[in-house]
XYZ file of C-alpha atoms in Angstrom:
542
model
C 110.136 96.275 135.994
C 113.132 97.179 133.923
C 113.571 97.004 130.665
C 117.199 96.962 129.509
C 116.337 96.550 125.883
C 114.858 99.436 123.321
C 114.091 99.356 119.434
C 115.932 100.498 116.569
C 112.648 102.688 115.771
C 109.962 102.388 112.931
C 110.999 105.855 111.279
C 114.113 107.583 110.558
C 113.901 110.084 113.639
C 116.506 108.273 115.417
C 119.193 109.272 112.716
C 119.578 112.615 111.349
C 115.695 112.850 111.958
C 115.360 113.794 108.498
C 111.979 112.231 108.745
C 109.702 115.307 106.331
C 107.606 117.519 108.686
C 103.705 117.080 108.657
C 101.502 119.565 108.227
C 100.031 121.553 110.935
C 96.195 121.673 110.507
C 96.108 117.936 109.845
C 97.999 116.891 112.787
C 95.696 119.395 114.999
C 92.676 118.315 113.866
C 93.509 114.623 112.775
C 92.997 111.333 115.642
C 95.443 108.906 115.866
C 95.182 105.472 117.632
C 97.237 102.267 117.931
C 95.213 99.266 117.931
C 96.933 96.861 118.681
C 96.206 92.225 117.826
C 98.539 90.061 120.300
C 98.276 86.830 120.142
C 101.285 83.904 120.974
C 102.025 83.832 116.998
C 101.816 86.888 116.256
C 101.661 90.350 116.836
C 99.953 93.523 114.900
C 100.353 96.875 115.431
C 97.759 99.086 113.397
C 98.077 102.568 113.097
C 94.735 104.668 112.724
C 93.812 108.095 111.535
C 90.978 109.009 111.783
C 89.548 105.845 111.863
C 91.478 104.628 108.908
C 94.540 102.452 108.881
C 97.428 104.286 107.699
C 100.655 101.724 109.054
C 100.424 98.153 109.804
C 103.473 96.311 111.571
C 103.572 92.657 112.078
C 105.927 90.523 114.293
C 106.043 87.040 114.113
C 108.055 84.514 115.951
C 111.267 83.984 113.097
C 114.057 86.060 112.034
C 111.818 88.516 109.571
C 111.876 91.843 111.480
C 115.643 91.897 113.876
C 116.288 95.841 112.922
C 118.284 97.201 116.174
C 119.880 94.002 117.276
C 123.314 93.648 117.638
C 125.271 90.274 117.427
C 128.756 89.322 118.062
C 129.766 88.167 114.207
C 132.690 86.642 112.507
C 133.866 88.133 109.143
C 133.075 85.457 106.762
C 134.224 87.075 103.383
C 135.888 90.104 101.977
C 134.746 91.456 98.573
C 137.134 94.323 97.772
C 135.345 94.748 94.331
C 132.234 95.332 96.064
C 133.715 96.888 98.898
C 131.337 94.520 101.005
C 131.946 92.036 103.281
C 129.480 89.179 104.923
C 129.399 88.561 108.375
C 128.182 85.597 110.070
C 125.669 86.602 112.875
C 124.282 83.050 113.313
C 121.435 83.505 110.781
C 120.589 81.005 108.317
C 121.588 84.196 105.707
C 125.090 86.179 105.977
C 124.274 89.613 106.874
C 126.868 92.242 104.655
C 128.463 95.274 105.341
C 129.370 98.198 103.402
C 132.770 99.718 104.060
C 131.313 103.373 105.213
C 129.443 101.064 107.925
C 132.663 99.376 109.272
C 134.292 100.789 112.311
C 137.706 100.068 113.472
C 140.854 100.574 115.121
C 142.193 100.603 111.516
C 140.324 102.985 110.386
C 141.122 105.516 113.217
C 144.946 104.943 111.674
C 143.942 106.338 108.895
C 142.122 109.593 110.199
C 145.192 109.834 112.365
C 147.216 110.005 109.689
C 145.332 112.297 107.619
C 144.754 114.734 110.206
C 148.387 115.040 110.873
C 149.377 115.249 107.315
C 151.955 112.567 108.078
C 152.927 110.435 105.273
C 150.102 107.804 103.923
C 150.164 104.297 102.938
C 150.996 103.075 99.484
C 148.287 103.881 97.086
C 146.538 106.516 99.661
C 145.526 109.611 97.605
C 147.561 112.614 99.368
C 145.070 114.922 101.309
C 145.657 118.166 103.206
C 144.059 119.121 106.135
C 141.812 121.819 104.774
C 140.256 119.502 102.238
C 138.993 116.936 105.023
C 135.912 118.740 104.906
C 135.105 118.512 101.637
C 133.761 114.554 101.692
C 134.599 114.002 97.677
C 138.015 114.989 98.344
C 138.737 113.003 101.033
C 140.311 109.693 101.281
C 138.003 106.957 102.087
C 140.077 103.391 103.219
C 139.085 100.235 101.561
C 137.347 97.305 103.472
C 140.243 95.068 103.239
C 141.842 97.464 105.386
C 139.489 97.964 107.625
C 138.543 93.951 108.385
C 139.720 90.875 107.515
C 138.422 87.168 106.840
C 137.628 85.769 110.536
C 138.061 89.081 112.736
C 135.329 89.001 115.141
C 133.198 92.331 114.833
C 130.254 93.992 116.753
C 127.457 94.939 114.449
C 123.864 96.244 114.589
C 121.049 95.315 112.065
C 120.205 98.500 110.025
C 118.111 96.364 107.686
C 115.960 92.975 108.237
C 116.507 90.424 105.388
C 114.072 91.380 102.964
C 113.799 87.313 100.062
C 117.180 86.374 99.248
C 119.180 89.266 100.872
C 120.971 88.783 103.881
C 120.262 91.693 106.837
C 122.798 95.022 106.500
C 124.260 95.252 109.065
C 126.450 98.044 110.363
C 129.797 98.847 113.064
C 127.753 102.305 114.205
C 125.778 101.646 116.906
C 123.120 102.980 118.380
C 120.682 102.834 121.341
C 116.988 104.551 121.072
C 115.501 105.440 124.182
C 112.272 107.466 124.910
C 113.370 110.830 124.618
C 117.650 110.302 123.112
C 119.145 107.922 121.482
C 122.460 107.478 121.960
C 125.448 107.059 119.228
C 128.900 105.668 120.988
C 130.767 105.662 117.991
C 129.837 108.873 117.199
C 130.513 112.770 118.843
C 127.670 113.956 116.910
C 124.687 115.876 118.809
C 121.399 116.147 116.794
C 117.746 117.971 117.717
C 114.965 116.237 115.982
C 113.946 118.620 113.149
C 110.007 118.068 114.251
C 110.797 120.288 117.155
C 110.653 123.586 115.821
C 111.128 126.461 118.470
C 114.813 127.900 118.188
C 115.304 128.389 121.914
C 113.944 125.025 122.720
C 116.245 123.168 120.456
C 119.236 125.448 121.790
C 117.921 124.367 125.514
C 117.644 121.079 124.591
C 121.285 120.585 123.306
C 122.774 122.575 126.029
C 121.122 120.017 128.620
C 122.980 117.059 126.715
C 126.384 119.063 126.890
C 126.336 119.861 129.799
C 125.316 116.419 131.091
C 127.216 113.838 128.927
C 130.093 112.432 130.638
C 131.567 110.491 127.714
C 132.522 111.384 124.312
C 129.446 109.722 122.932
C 126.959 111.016 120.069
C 123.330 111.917 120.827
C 120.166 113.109 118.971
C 117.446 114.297 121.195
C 114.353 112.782 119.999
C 110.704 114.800 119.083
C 109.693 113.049 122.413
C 111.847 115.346 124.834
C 110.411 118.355 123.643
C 110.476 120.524 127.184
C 110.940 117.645 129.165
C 113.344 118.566 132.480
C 117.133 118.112 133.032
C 116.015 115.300 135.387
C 114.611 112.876 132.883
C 117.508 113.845 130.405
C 120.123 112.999 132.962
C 117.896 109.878 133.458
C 117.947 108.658 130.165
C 121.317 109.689 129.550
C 122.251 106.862 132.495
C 120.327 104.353 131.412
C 121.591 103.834 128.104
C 125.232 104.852 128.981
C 124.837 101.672 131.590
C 123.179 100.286 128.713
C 125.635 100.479 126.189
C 128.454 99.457 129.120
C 126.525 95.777 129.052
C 126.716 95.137 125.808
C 130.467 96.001 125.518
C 130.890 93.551 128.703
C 128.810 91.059 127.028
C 130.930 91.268 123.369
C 134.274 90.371 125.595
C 132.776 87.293 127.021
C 130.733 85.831 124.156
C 131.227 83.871 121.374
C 131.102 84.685 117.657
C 128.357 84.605 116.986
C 125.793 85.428 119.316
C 123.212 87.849 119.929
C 124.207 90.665 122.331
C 120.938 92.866 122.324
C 117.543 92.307 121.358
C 114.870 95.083 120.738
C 111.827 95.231 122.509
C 108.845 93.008 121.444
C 106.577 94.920 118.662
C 103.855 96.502 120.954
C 106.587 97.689 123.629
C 108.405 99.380 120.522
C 104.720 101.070 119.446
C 104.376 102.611 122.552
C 107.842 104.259 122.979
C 107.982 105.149 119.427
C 104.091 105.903 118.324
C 102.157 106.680 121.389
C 101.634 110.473 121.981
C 103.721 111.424 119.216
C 102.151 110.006 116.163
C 98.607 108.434 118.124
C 97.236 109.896 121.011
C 95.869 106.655 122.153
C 96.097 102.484 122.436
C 93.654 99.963 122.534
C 95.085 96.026 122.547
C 93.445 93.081 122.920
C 95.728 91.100 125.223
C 95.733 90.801 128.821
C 99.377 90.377 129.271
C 100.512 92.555 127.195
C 98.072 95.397 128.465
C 100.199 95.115 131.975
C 103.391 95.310 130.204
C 102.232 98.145 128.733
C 101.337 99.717 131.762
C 104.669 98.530 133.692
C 106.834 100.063 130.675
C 104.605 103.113 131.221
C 104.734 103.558 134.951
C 108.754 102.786 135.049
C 109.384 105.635 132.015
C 106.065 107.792 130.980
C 103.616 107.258 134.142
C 101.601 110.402 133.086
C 100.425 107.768 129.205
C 98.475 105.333 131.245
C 95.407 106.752 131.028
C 95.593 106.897 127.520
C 95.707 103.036 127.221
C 93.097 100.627 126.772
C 92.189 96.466 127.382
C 89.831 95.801 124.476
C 87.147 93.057 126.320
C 85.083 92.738 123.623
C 84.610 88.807 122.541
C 84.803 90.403 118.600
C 88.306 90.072 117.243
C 89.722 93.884 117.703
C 90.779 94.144 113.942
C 87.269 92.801 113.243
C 85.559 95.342 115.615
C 87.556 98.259 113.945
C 86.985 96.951 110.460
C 90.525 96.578 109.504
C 90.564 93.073 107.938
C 89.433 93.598 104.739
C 91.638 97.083 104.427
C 94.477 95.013 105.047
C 93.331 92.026 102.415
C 92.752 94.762 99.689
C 96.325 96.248 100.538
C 97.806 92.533 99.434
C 96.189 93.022 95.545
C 98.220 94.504 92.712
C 94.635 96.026 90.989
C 93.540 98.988 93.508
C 89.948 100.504 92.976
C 90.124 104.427 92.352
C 86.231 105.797 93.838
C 85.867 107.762 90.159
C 86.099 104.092 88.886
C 89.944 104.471 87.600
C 92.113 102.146 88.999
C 96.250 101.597 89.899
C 98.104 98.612 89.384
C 101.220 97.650 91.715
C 103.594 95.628 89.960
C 106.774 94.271 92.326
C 109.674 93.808 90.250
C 113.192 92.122 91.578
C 114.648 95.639 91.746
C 112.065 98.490 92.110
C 108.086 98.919 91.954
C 106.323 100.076 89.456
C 102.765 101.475 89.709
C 100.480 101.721 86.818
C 97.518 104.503 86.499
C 94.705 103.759 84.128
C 90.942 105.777 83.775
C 89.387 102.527 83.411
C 85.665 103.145 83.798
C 85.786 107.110 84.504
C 84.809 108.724 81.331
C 84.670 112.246 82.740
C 82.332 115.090 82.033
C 83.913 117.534 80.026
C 87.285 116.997 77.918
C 90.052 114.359 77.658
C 92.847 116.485 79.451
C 90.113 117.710 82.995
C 89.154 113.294 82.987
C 92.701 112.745 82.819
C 94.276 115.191 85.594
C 91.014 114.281 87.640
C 92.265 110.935 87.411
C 95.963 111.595 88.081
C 95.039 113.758 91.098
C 92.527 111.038 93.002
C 95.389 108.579 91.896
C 98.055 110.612 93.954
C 96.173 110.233 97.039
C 95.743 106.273 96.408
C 99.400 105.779 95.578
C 101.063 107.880 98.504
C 98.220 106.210 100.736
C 98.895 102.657 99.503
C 103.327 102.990 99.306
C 102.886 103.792 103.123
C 100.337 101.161 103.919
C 102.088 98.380 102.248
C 105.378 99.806 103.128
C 106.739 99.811 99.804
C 110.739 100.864 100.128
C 113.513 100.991 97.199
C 113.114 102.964 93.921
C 109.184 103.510 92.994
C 108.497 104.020 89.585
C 104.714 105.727 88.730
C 103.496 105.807 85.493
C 100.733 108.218 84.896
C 97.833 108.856 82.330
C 99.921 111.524 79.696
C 98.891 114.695 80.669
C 100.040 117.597 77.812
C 99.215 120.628 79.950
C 102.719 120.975 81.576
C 101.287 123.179 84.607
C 99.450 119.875 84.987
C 102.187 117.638 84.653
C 103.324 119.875 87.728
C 100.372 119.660 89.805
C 100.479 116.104 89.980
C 104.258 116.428 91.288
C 103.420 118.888 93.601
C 100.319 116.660 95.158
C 102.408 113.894 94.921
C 104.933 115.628 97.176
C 102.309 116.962 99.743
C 100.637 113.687 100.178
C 103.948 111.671 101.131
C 104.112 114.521 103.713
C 102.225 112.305 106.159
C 104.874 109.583 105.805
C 107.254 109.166 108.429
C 109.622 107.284 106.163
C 111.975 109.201 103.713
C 110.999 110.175 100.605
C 112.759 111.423 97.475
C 110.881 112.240 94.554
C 111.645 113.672 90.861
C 109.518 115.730 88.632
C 107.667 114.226 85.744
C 109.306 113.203 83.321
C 108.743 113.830 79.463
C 107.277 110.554 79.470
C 104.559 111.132 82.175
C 107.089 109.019 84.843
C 107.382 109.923 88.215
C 110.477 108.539 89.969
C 110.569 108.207 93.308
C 112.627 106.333 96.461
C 111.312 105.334 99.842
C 113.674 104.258 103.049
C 113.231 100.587 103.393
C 113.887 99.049 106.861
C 112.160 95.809 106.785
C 110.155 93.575 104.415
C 106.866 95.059 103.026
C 103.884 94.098 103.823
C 103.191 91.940 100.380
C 106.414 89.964 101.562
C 105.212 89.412 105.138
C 101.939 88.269 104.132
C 102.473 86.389 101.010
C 104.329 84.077 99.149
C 105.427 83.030 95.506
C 102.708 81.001 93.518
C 103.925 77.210 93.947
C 102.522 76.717 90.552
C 104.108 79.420 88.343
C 106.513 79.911 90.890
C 106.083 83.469 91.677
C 106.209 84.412 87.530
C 102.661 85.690 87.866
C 101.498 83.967 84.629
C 100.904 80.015 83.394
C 101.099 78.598 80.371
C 98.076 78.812 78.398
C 95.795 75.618 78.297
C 96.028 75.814 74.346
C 99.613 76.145 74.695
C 99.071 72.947 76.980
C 97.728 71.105 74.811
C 100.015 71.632 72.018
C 103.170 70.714 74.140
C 100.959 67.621 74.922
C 100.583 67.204 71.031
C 104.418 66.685 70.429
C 105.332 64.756 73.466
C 103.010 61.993 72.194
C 104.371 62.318 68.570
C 107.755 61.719 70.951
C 106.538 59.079 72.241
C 105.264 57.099 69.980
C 108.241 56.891 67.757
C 109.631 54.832 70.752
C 107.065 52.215 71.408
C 105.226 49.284 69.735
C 102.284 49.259 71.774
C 98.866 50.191 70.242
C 97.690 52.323 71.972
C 98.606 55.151 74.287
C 97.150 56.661 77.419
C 97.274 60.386 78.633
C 96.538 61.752 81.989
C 95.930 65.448 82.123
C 94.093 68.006 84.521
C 90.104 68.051 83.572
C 90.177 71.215 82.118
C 92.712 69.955 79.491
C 91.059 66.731 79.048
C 87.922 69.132 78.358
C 89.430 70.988 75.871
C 91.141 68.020 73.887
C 87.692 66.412 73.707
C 86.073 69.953 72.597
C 87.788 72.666 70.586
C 91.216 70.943 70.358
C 90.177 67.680 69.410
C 91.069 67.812 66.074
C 94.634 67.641 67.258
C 94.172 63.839 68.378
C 92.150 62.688 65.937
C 95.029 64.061 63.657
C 97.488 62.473 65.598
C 96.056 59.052 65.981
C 96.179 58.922 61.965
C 99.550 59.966 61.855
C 100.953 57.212 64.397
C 98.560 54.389 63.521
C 97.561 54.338 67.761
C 94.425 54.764 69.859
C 94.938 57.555 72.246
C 92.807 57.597 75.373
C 92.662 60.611 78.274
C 91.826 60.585 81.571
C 91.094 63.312 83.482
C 92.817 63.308 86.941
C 91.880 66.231 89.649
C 94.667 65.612 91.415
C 97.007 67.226 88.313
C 97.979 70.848 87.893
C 97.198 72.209 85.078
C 100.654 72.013 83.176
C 101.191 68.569 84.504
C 100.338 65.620 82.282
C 101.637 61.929 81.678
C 101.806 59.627 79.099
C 101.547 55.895 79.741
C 102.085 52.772 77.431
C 99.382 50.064 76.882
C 98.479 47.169 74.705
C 95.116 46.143 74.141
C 93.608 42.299 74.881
C-alpha cells in the first residue's frame, strides 16, 4: 500500500530541530507506549510514560487540527500596516500570512538585486554585500510587494485555527517523511540536534549531498540515525516524486482547493512517536491495526512486532485508566499531593497559572513550606502545560519566596522539568515579583479548546450575576414597570431559586415595593428559566 501523504509532525524536529534534548537516565530507564482510541468520530492518541499519560492528541472529523496541508489559495486582502495578508483556502476562516512566510518570484528580484549591489527600488534601504549576513541590516521587502489582492498562491498550514483566528499559513513548504523531511524552497541541510555523535551527523549529511539531485533543503530527522544510503536514497525519491505531484496538482486546480492532506492521526503517531519517543502501540481498532501494519511493512517492517490489537471488550482508555487523568486535565483548580494546589486561568492572550499552599501548613518555617510548595508545584505545572498543551506566553505566579538562591531553584527545576517536552520552551528567571515568564510553541488548539466550550449562560465570562444582584435588577424593572400600567396587580416569573429568595431573605424588597406602587405582586417560579432570566407580566384582578 502506498501512502503518498505524511504529517507536518507533532514537535518541532522537522524544523531547525531545536526541540530541547532529554535527559539520558530518564529516557534509559523510562517506558513509553502509544495507546491509541479509534473510533469513526474520533480518534485519540495517548502518550504513556511509565504508565502515566504525558501527551494526548485528538482528531476529529472538522477542520480543528489541518497542520501540514497545503491548499491552492487566493489572496483575499493585503494589510501593509500589519504586513499580513489573508488568504482564502476554502475554510469557513481566512487563513493569514506574515510577510517572512511569503515566497515569490518577487521576492527573488529583490535578493537579486541586493546581491549584485545593483541599484534598488524607491524607498529600498541601500545594502552592501558584506552586510547581507547580518539579518538586522538587511533589507526585508514589504508584502505588498511580494503579493497582491487575488494572486493565486501555494501555502502550507503552519498553525490550525485555534477560536476566532484563522490558520497561519505559510509559502515554505515542507514534506516530513520517516527519516528527512524535505524543504523545496529552501537549500538548507539540517542534522537533528537529538543525534549526538559528531561522525554520525557528518555521515549523515554527506549521504544527503551526495545523493540530492535538486537544489532542495533537507533536515535529517532523529529517526535516520545509522540508517543505510539505501533507505536515504529511498526517502529522498519518494518525497522528491512527492513534492513533483503537488506542483502538477497546483497547475491544474482551482483556487482554492486542497492539494495535500496529512496522514490520519494514528498513521502520523507511528511515523513520528513510535520507537523514538514510545517503544510500543496498543490500539483498539481493527482497521486501523492493519493500516498500521501496511504503513509498517511498506517503510519500517522491522516495528511490527512492537504493535498491538487491544481485544479486550473494556474501552482501552478505560483499561489503562486514562479517563479520569484526562477529565482532571480539563479543570482550572489542580490538586498538589502536599495538599497545595495550582490554578490555570486562560486569558484571550496568554495563561496564567496561580500557586497557592492551601492546606499544606509545613513542618518547620514559613520560607522550607513555601519552597516545598513551589518545588512539588514545578513538577505539576511543567507536567500539566504539556498535557493540556498549553502554547503562547505562560505566565506563573508563585508563593514569594525571599531566599533568592531559592527564587533560583525554582527556575532551575522549572527549566529541567520542561526538559521532557518535545515542544519549545523559553523561559525567564523570576522576577522581583515571584513571576515566572515563560513561552511554549503552539501548533494546534489545546486540549481545554478541543474538549470544551464557552458557558452558554455567562457566555464563557466564568462568573454570573449574583442572585442578590438578581433580585435587585428585578426590584427596579418592576418599579419600571409599573409607572406604565393601570392594572392592579403584577406578575413575575423568575427561576426557583430567585423566587426562593424573594419569598425568604429578600422579601422585604416586595413588600416595600407593593407599598410604594399601590399593586399586588405575585411570583411564580418557572424551572424552565435561567437564573438571570425573569419576566414581568400585566394582570387585572376579577
Amino acid at each position: 500500500m502506498v501512502f503518498d501523504m505524511f504529517w507536518h509532525q507533532f514537535d518541532a524536529d522537522n524544523h531547525a530541530c531545536s526541540r530541547p534534548n532529554l535527559i539520558g537516565k530518564k529516557r534509559e530507564v523510562m517506558h513509553r507506549k502509544l495507546v491509541i482510541n479509534e473510533a469513526l468520530h474520533e480518534t485519540r492518541v495517548a502518550l504513556l510514560e511509565d504508565g502515566n499519560i504525558v501527551e494526548l492528541f485528538i482528531e476529529r472529523g472538522d477542520e480543528s487540527d489541518i497542520a501540514g496541508n497545503i491548499y491552492k489559495g487566493r489572496v483575499q486582502r493585503v494589510l501593509p500596516g500589519i504586513q499580513a495578508a489573508f488568504i482564502d483556502i476554502g475554510l469557513n476562516q481566512a487563513a493569514f500570512i506574515y510577510v517572512d512566510d511569503v515566497l515569490g518570484e518577487r521576492f527573488e528580484e529583490f535578493e537579486q538585486l541586493l546581491n549584485n549591489d545593483e541599484e534598488l527600488p524607491e524607498d529600498t534601504p541601500e545594502a552592501k554585500p558584506d552586510e547581507l549576513p547580518d539579518t538586522e541590516n538587511r533589507y526585508t521587502p514589504h508584502i505588498e510587494d511580494l503579493i497582491t489582492e487575488g494572486q493565486e498562491i501555494m501555502v502550507q498550514v503552519a498553525k490550525s485555527p485555534i477560536g476566532t483566528k484563522g490558520a497561519r499559513v505559510t509559502s515554505h513548504i515542507s514534506l516530513p517523511g520517516r527519516f528527512l523531511v524535505l524543504m523545496p524552497t529552501s537549500n538548507h541541510i539540517g542534522i537533528s540536534r537529538r543525534i549526538e555523535d559528531l561522525s554520525e551527523r557528518n555521515r549523515l549529511k554527506d549521504i544527503v549531498v551526495n545523493l540530492r539531485r535538486e537544489p532542495f533543503g533537507y533536515i535529517v530527522r532523529t529517526a535516520a540515525e545509522n540508517i543505510s544510503d539505501e533507505k536515504m536514497a529511498s526517502e529522498m525519491t519518494f518525497l522528491s516524486n512527492l513534492w513533483a505531484n503537488i506542483q502538477q496538482k497546483n497547475k491544474r486546480a482551482p483556487a482554492p482547493s486542497l492539494l495535500h492532506q496529512e496522514l490520519g492521526l494514528s498513521l502520523r503517531a507511528v511515523r513520528d512517536l513510535l520507537i523514538n519517543e514510545a517503544e510500543s502501540l496498543v490500539i483498539d481498532s481493527r482497521d486501523g491495526h492493519e493500516k498500521i501494519l501496511n504503513f509498517l511493512d511498506t517503510y519500517m517492517p522491522s516495528l511490527k512486532g512492537n504493535v498491538e490489537l487491544h481485544q479486550s471488550i473494556e474501552p482501552i482508555f478505560d483499561a489503562y485508566t486514562l479517563e479520569g487523568d484526562i477529565s482532571r486535565a480539563v479543570k482550572k483548580k489542580v490538586w498538589l499531593k502536599s495538599g497545595g494546589y495550582i490554578v490555570i486561568e486562560h486569558t484571550e492572550a496568554l495563561v496564567a497559572i496561580d500557586v497557592n499552599t492551601g492546606r499544606y501548613v509545613g513542618k518547620h518555617n514559613l520560607e522550607e513550606t513555601i519552597l516545598k510548595t513551589n518545588l512539588e508545584a514545578v513538577r505539576e505545572i511543567a507536567y500539566q502545560v504539556r498535557l493540556r498543551d498549553i502554547g503562547g506566553i505562560i505566565i506563573i505566579d508563585f508563593i514569594d519566596m525571599q531566599k533568592k538562591s531559592n527564587q533560583e531553584k525554582v527556575f532551575h527545576e522549572l527549566k529541567e522539568a520542561c526538559n521532557k517536552d518535545r515542544s519549545k520552551t523559553h523561559i525567564l528567571p523570576m522576577s522581583e515579583m515571584g513571576l515566572i515568564q515563560m513561552t511554549r510553541k503552539r501548533n494546534k488548539k489545546p486540549l481545554s479548546r478541543m474538549l470544551c466550550e464557552p458557558c452558554h449562560y455567562c457566555e464563557g465570562e466564568g462568573y454570573l450575576i449574583s442572585k442578590q444582584s438578581i433580585c435587585y435588577n428585578i426590584y427596579r424593572d418592576l418599579l419600571r414597570e409599573s409607572q406604565d400600567t393601570a392594572c392592579s396587580r403584577l406578575t413575575l416569573k423568575v427561576n426557583p431559586k430567585i423566587a426562593e429568595l424573594l419569598h425568604g431573605e429578600e422579601s422585604r424588597l416586595i413588600v416595600d415595593l407593593e407599598k410604594t406602587i399601590g399593586k399586588q405582586i405575585v411570583i411564580y417560579p418557572n424551572p424552565s428559566y435561567h437564573i438571570e432570566e425573569f419576566e414581568i407580566f400585566e394582570s387585572f384582578q376579577n
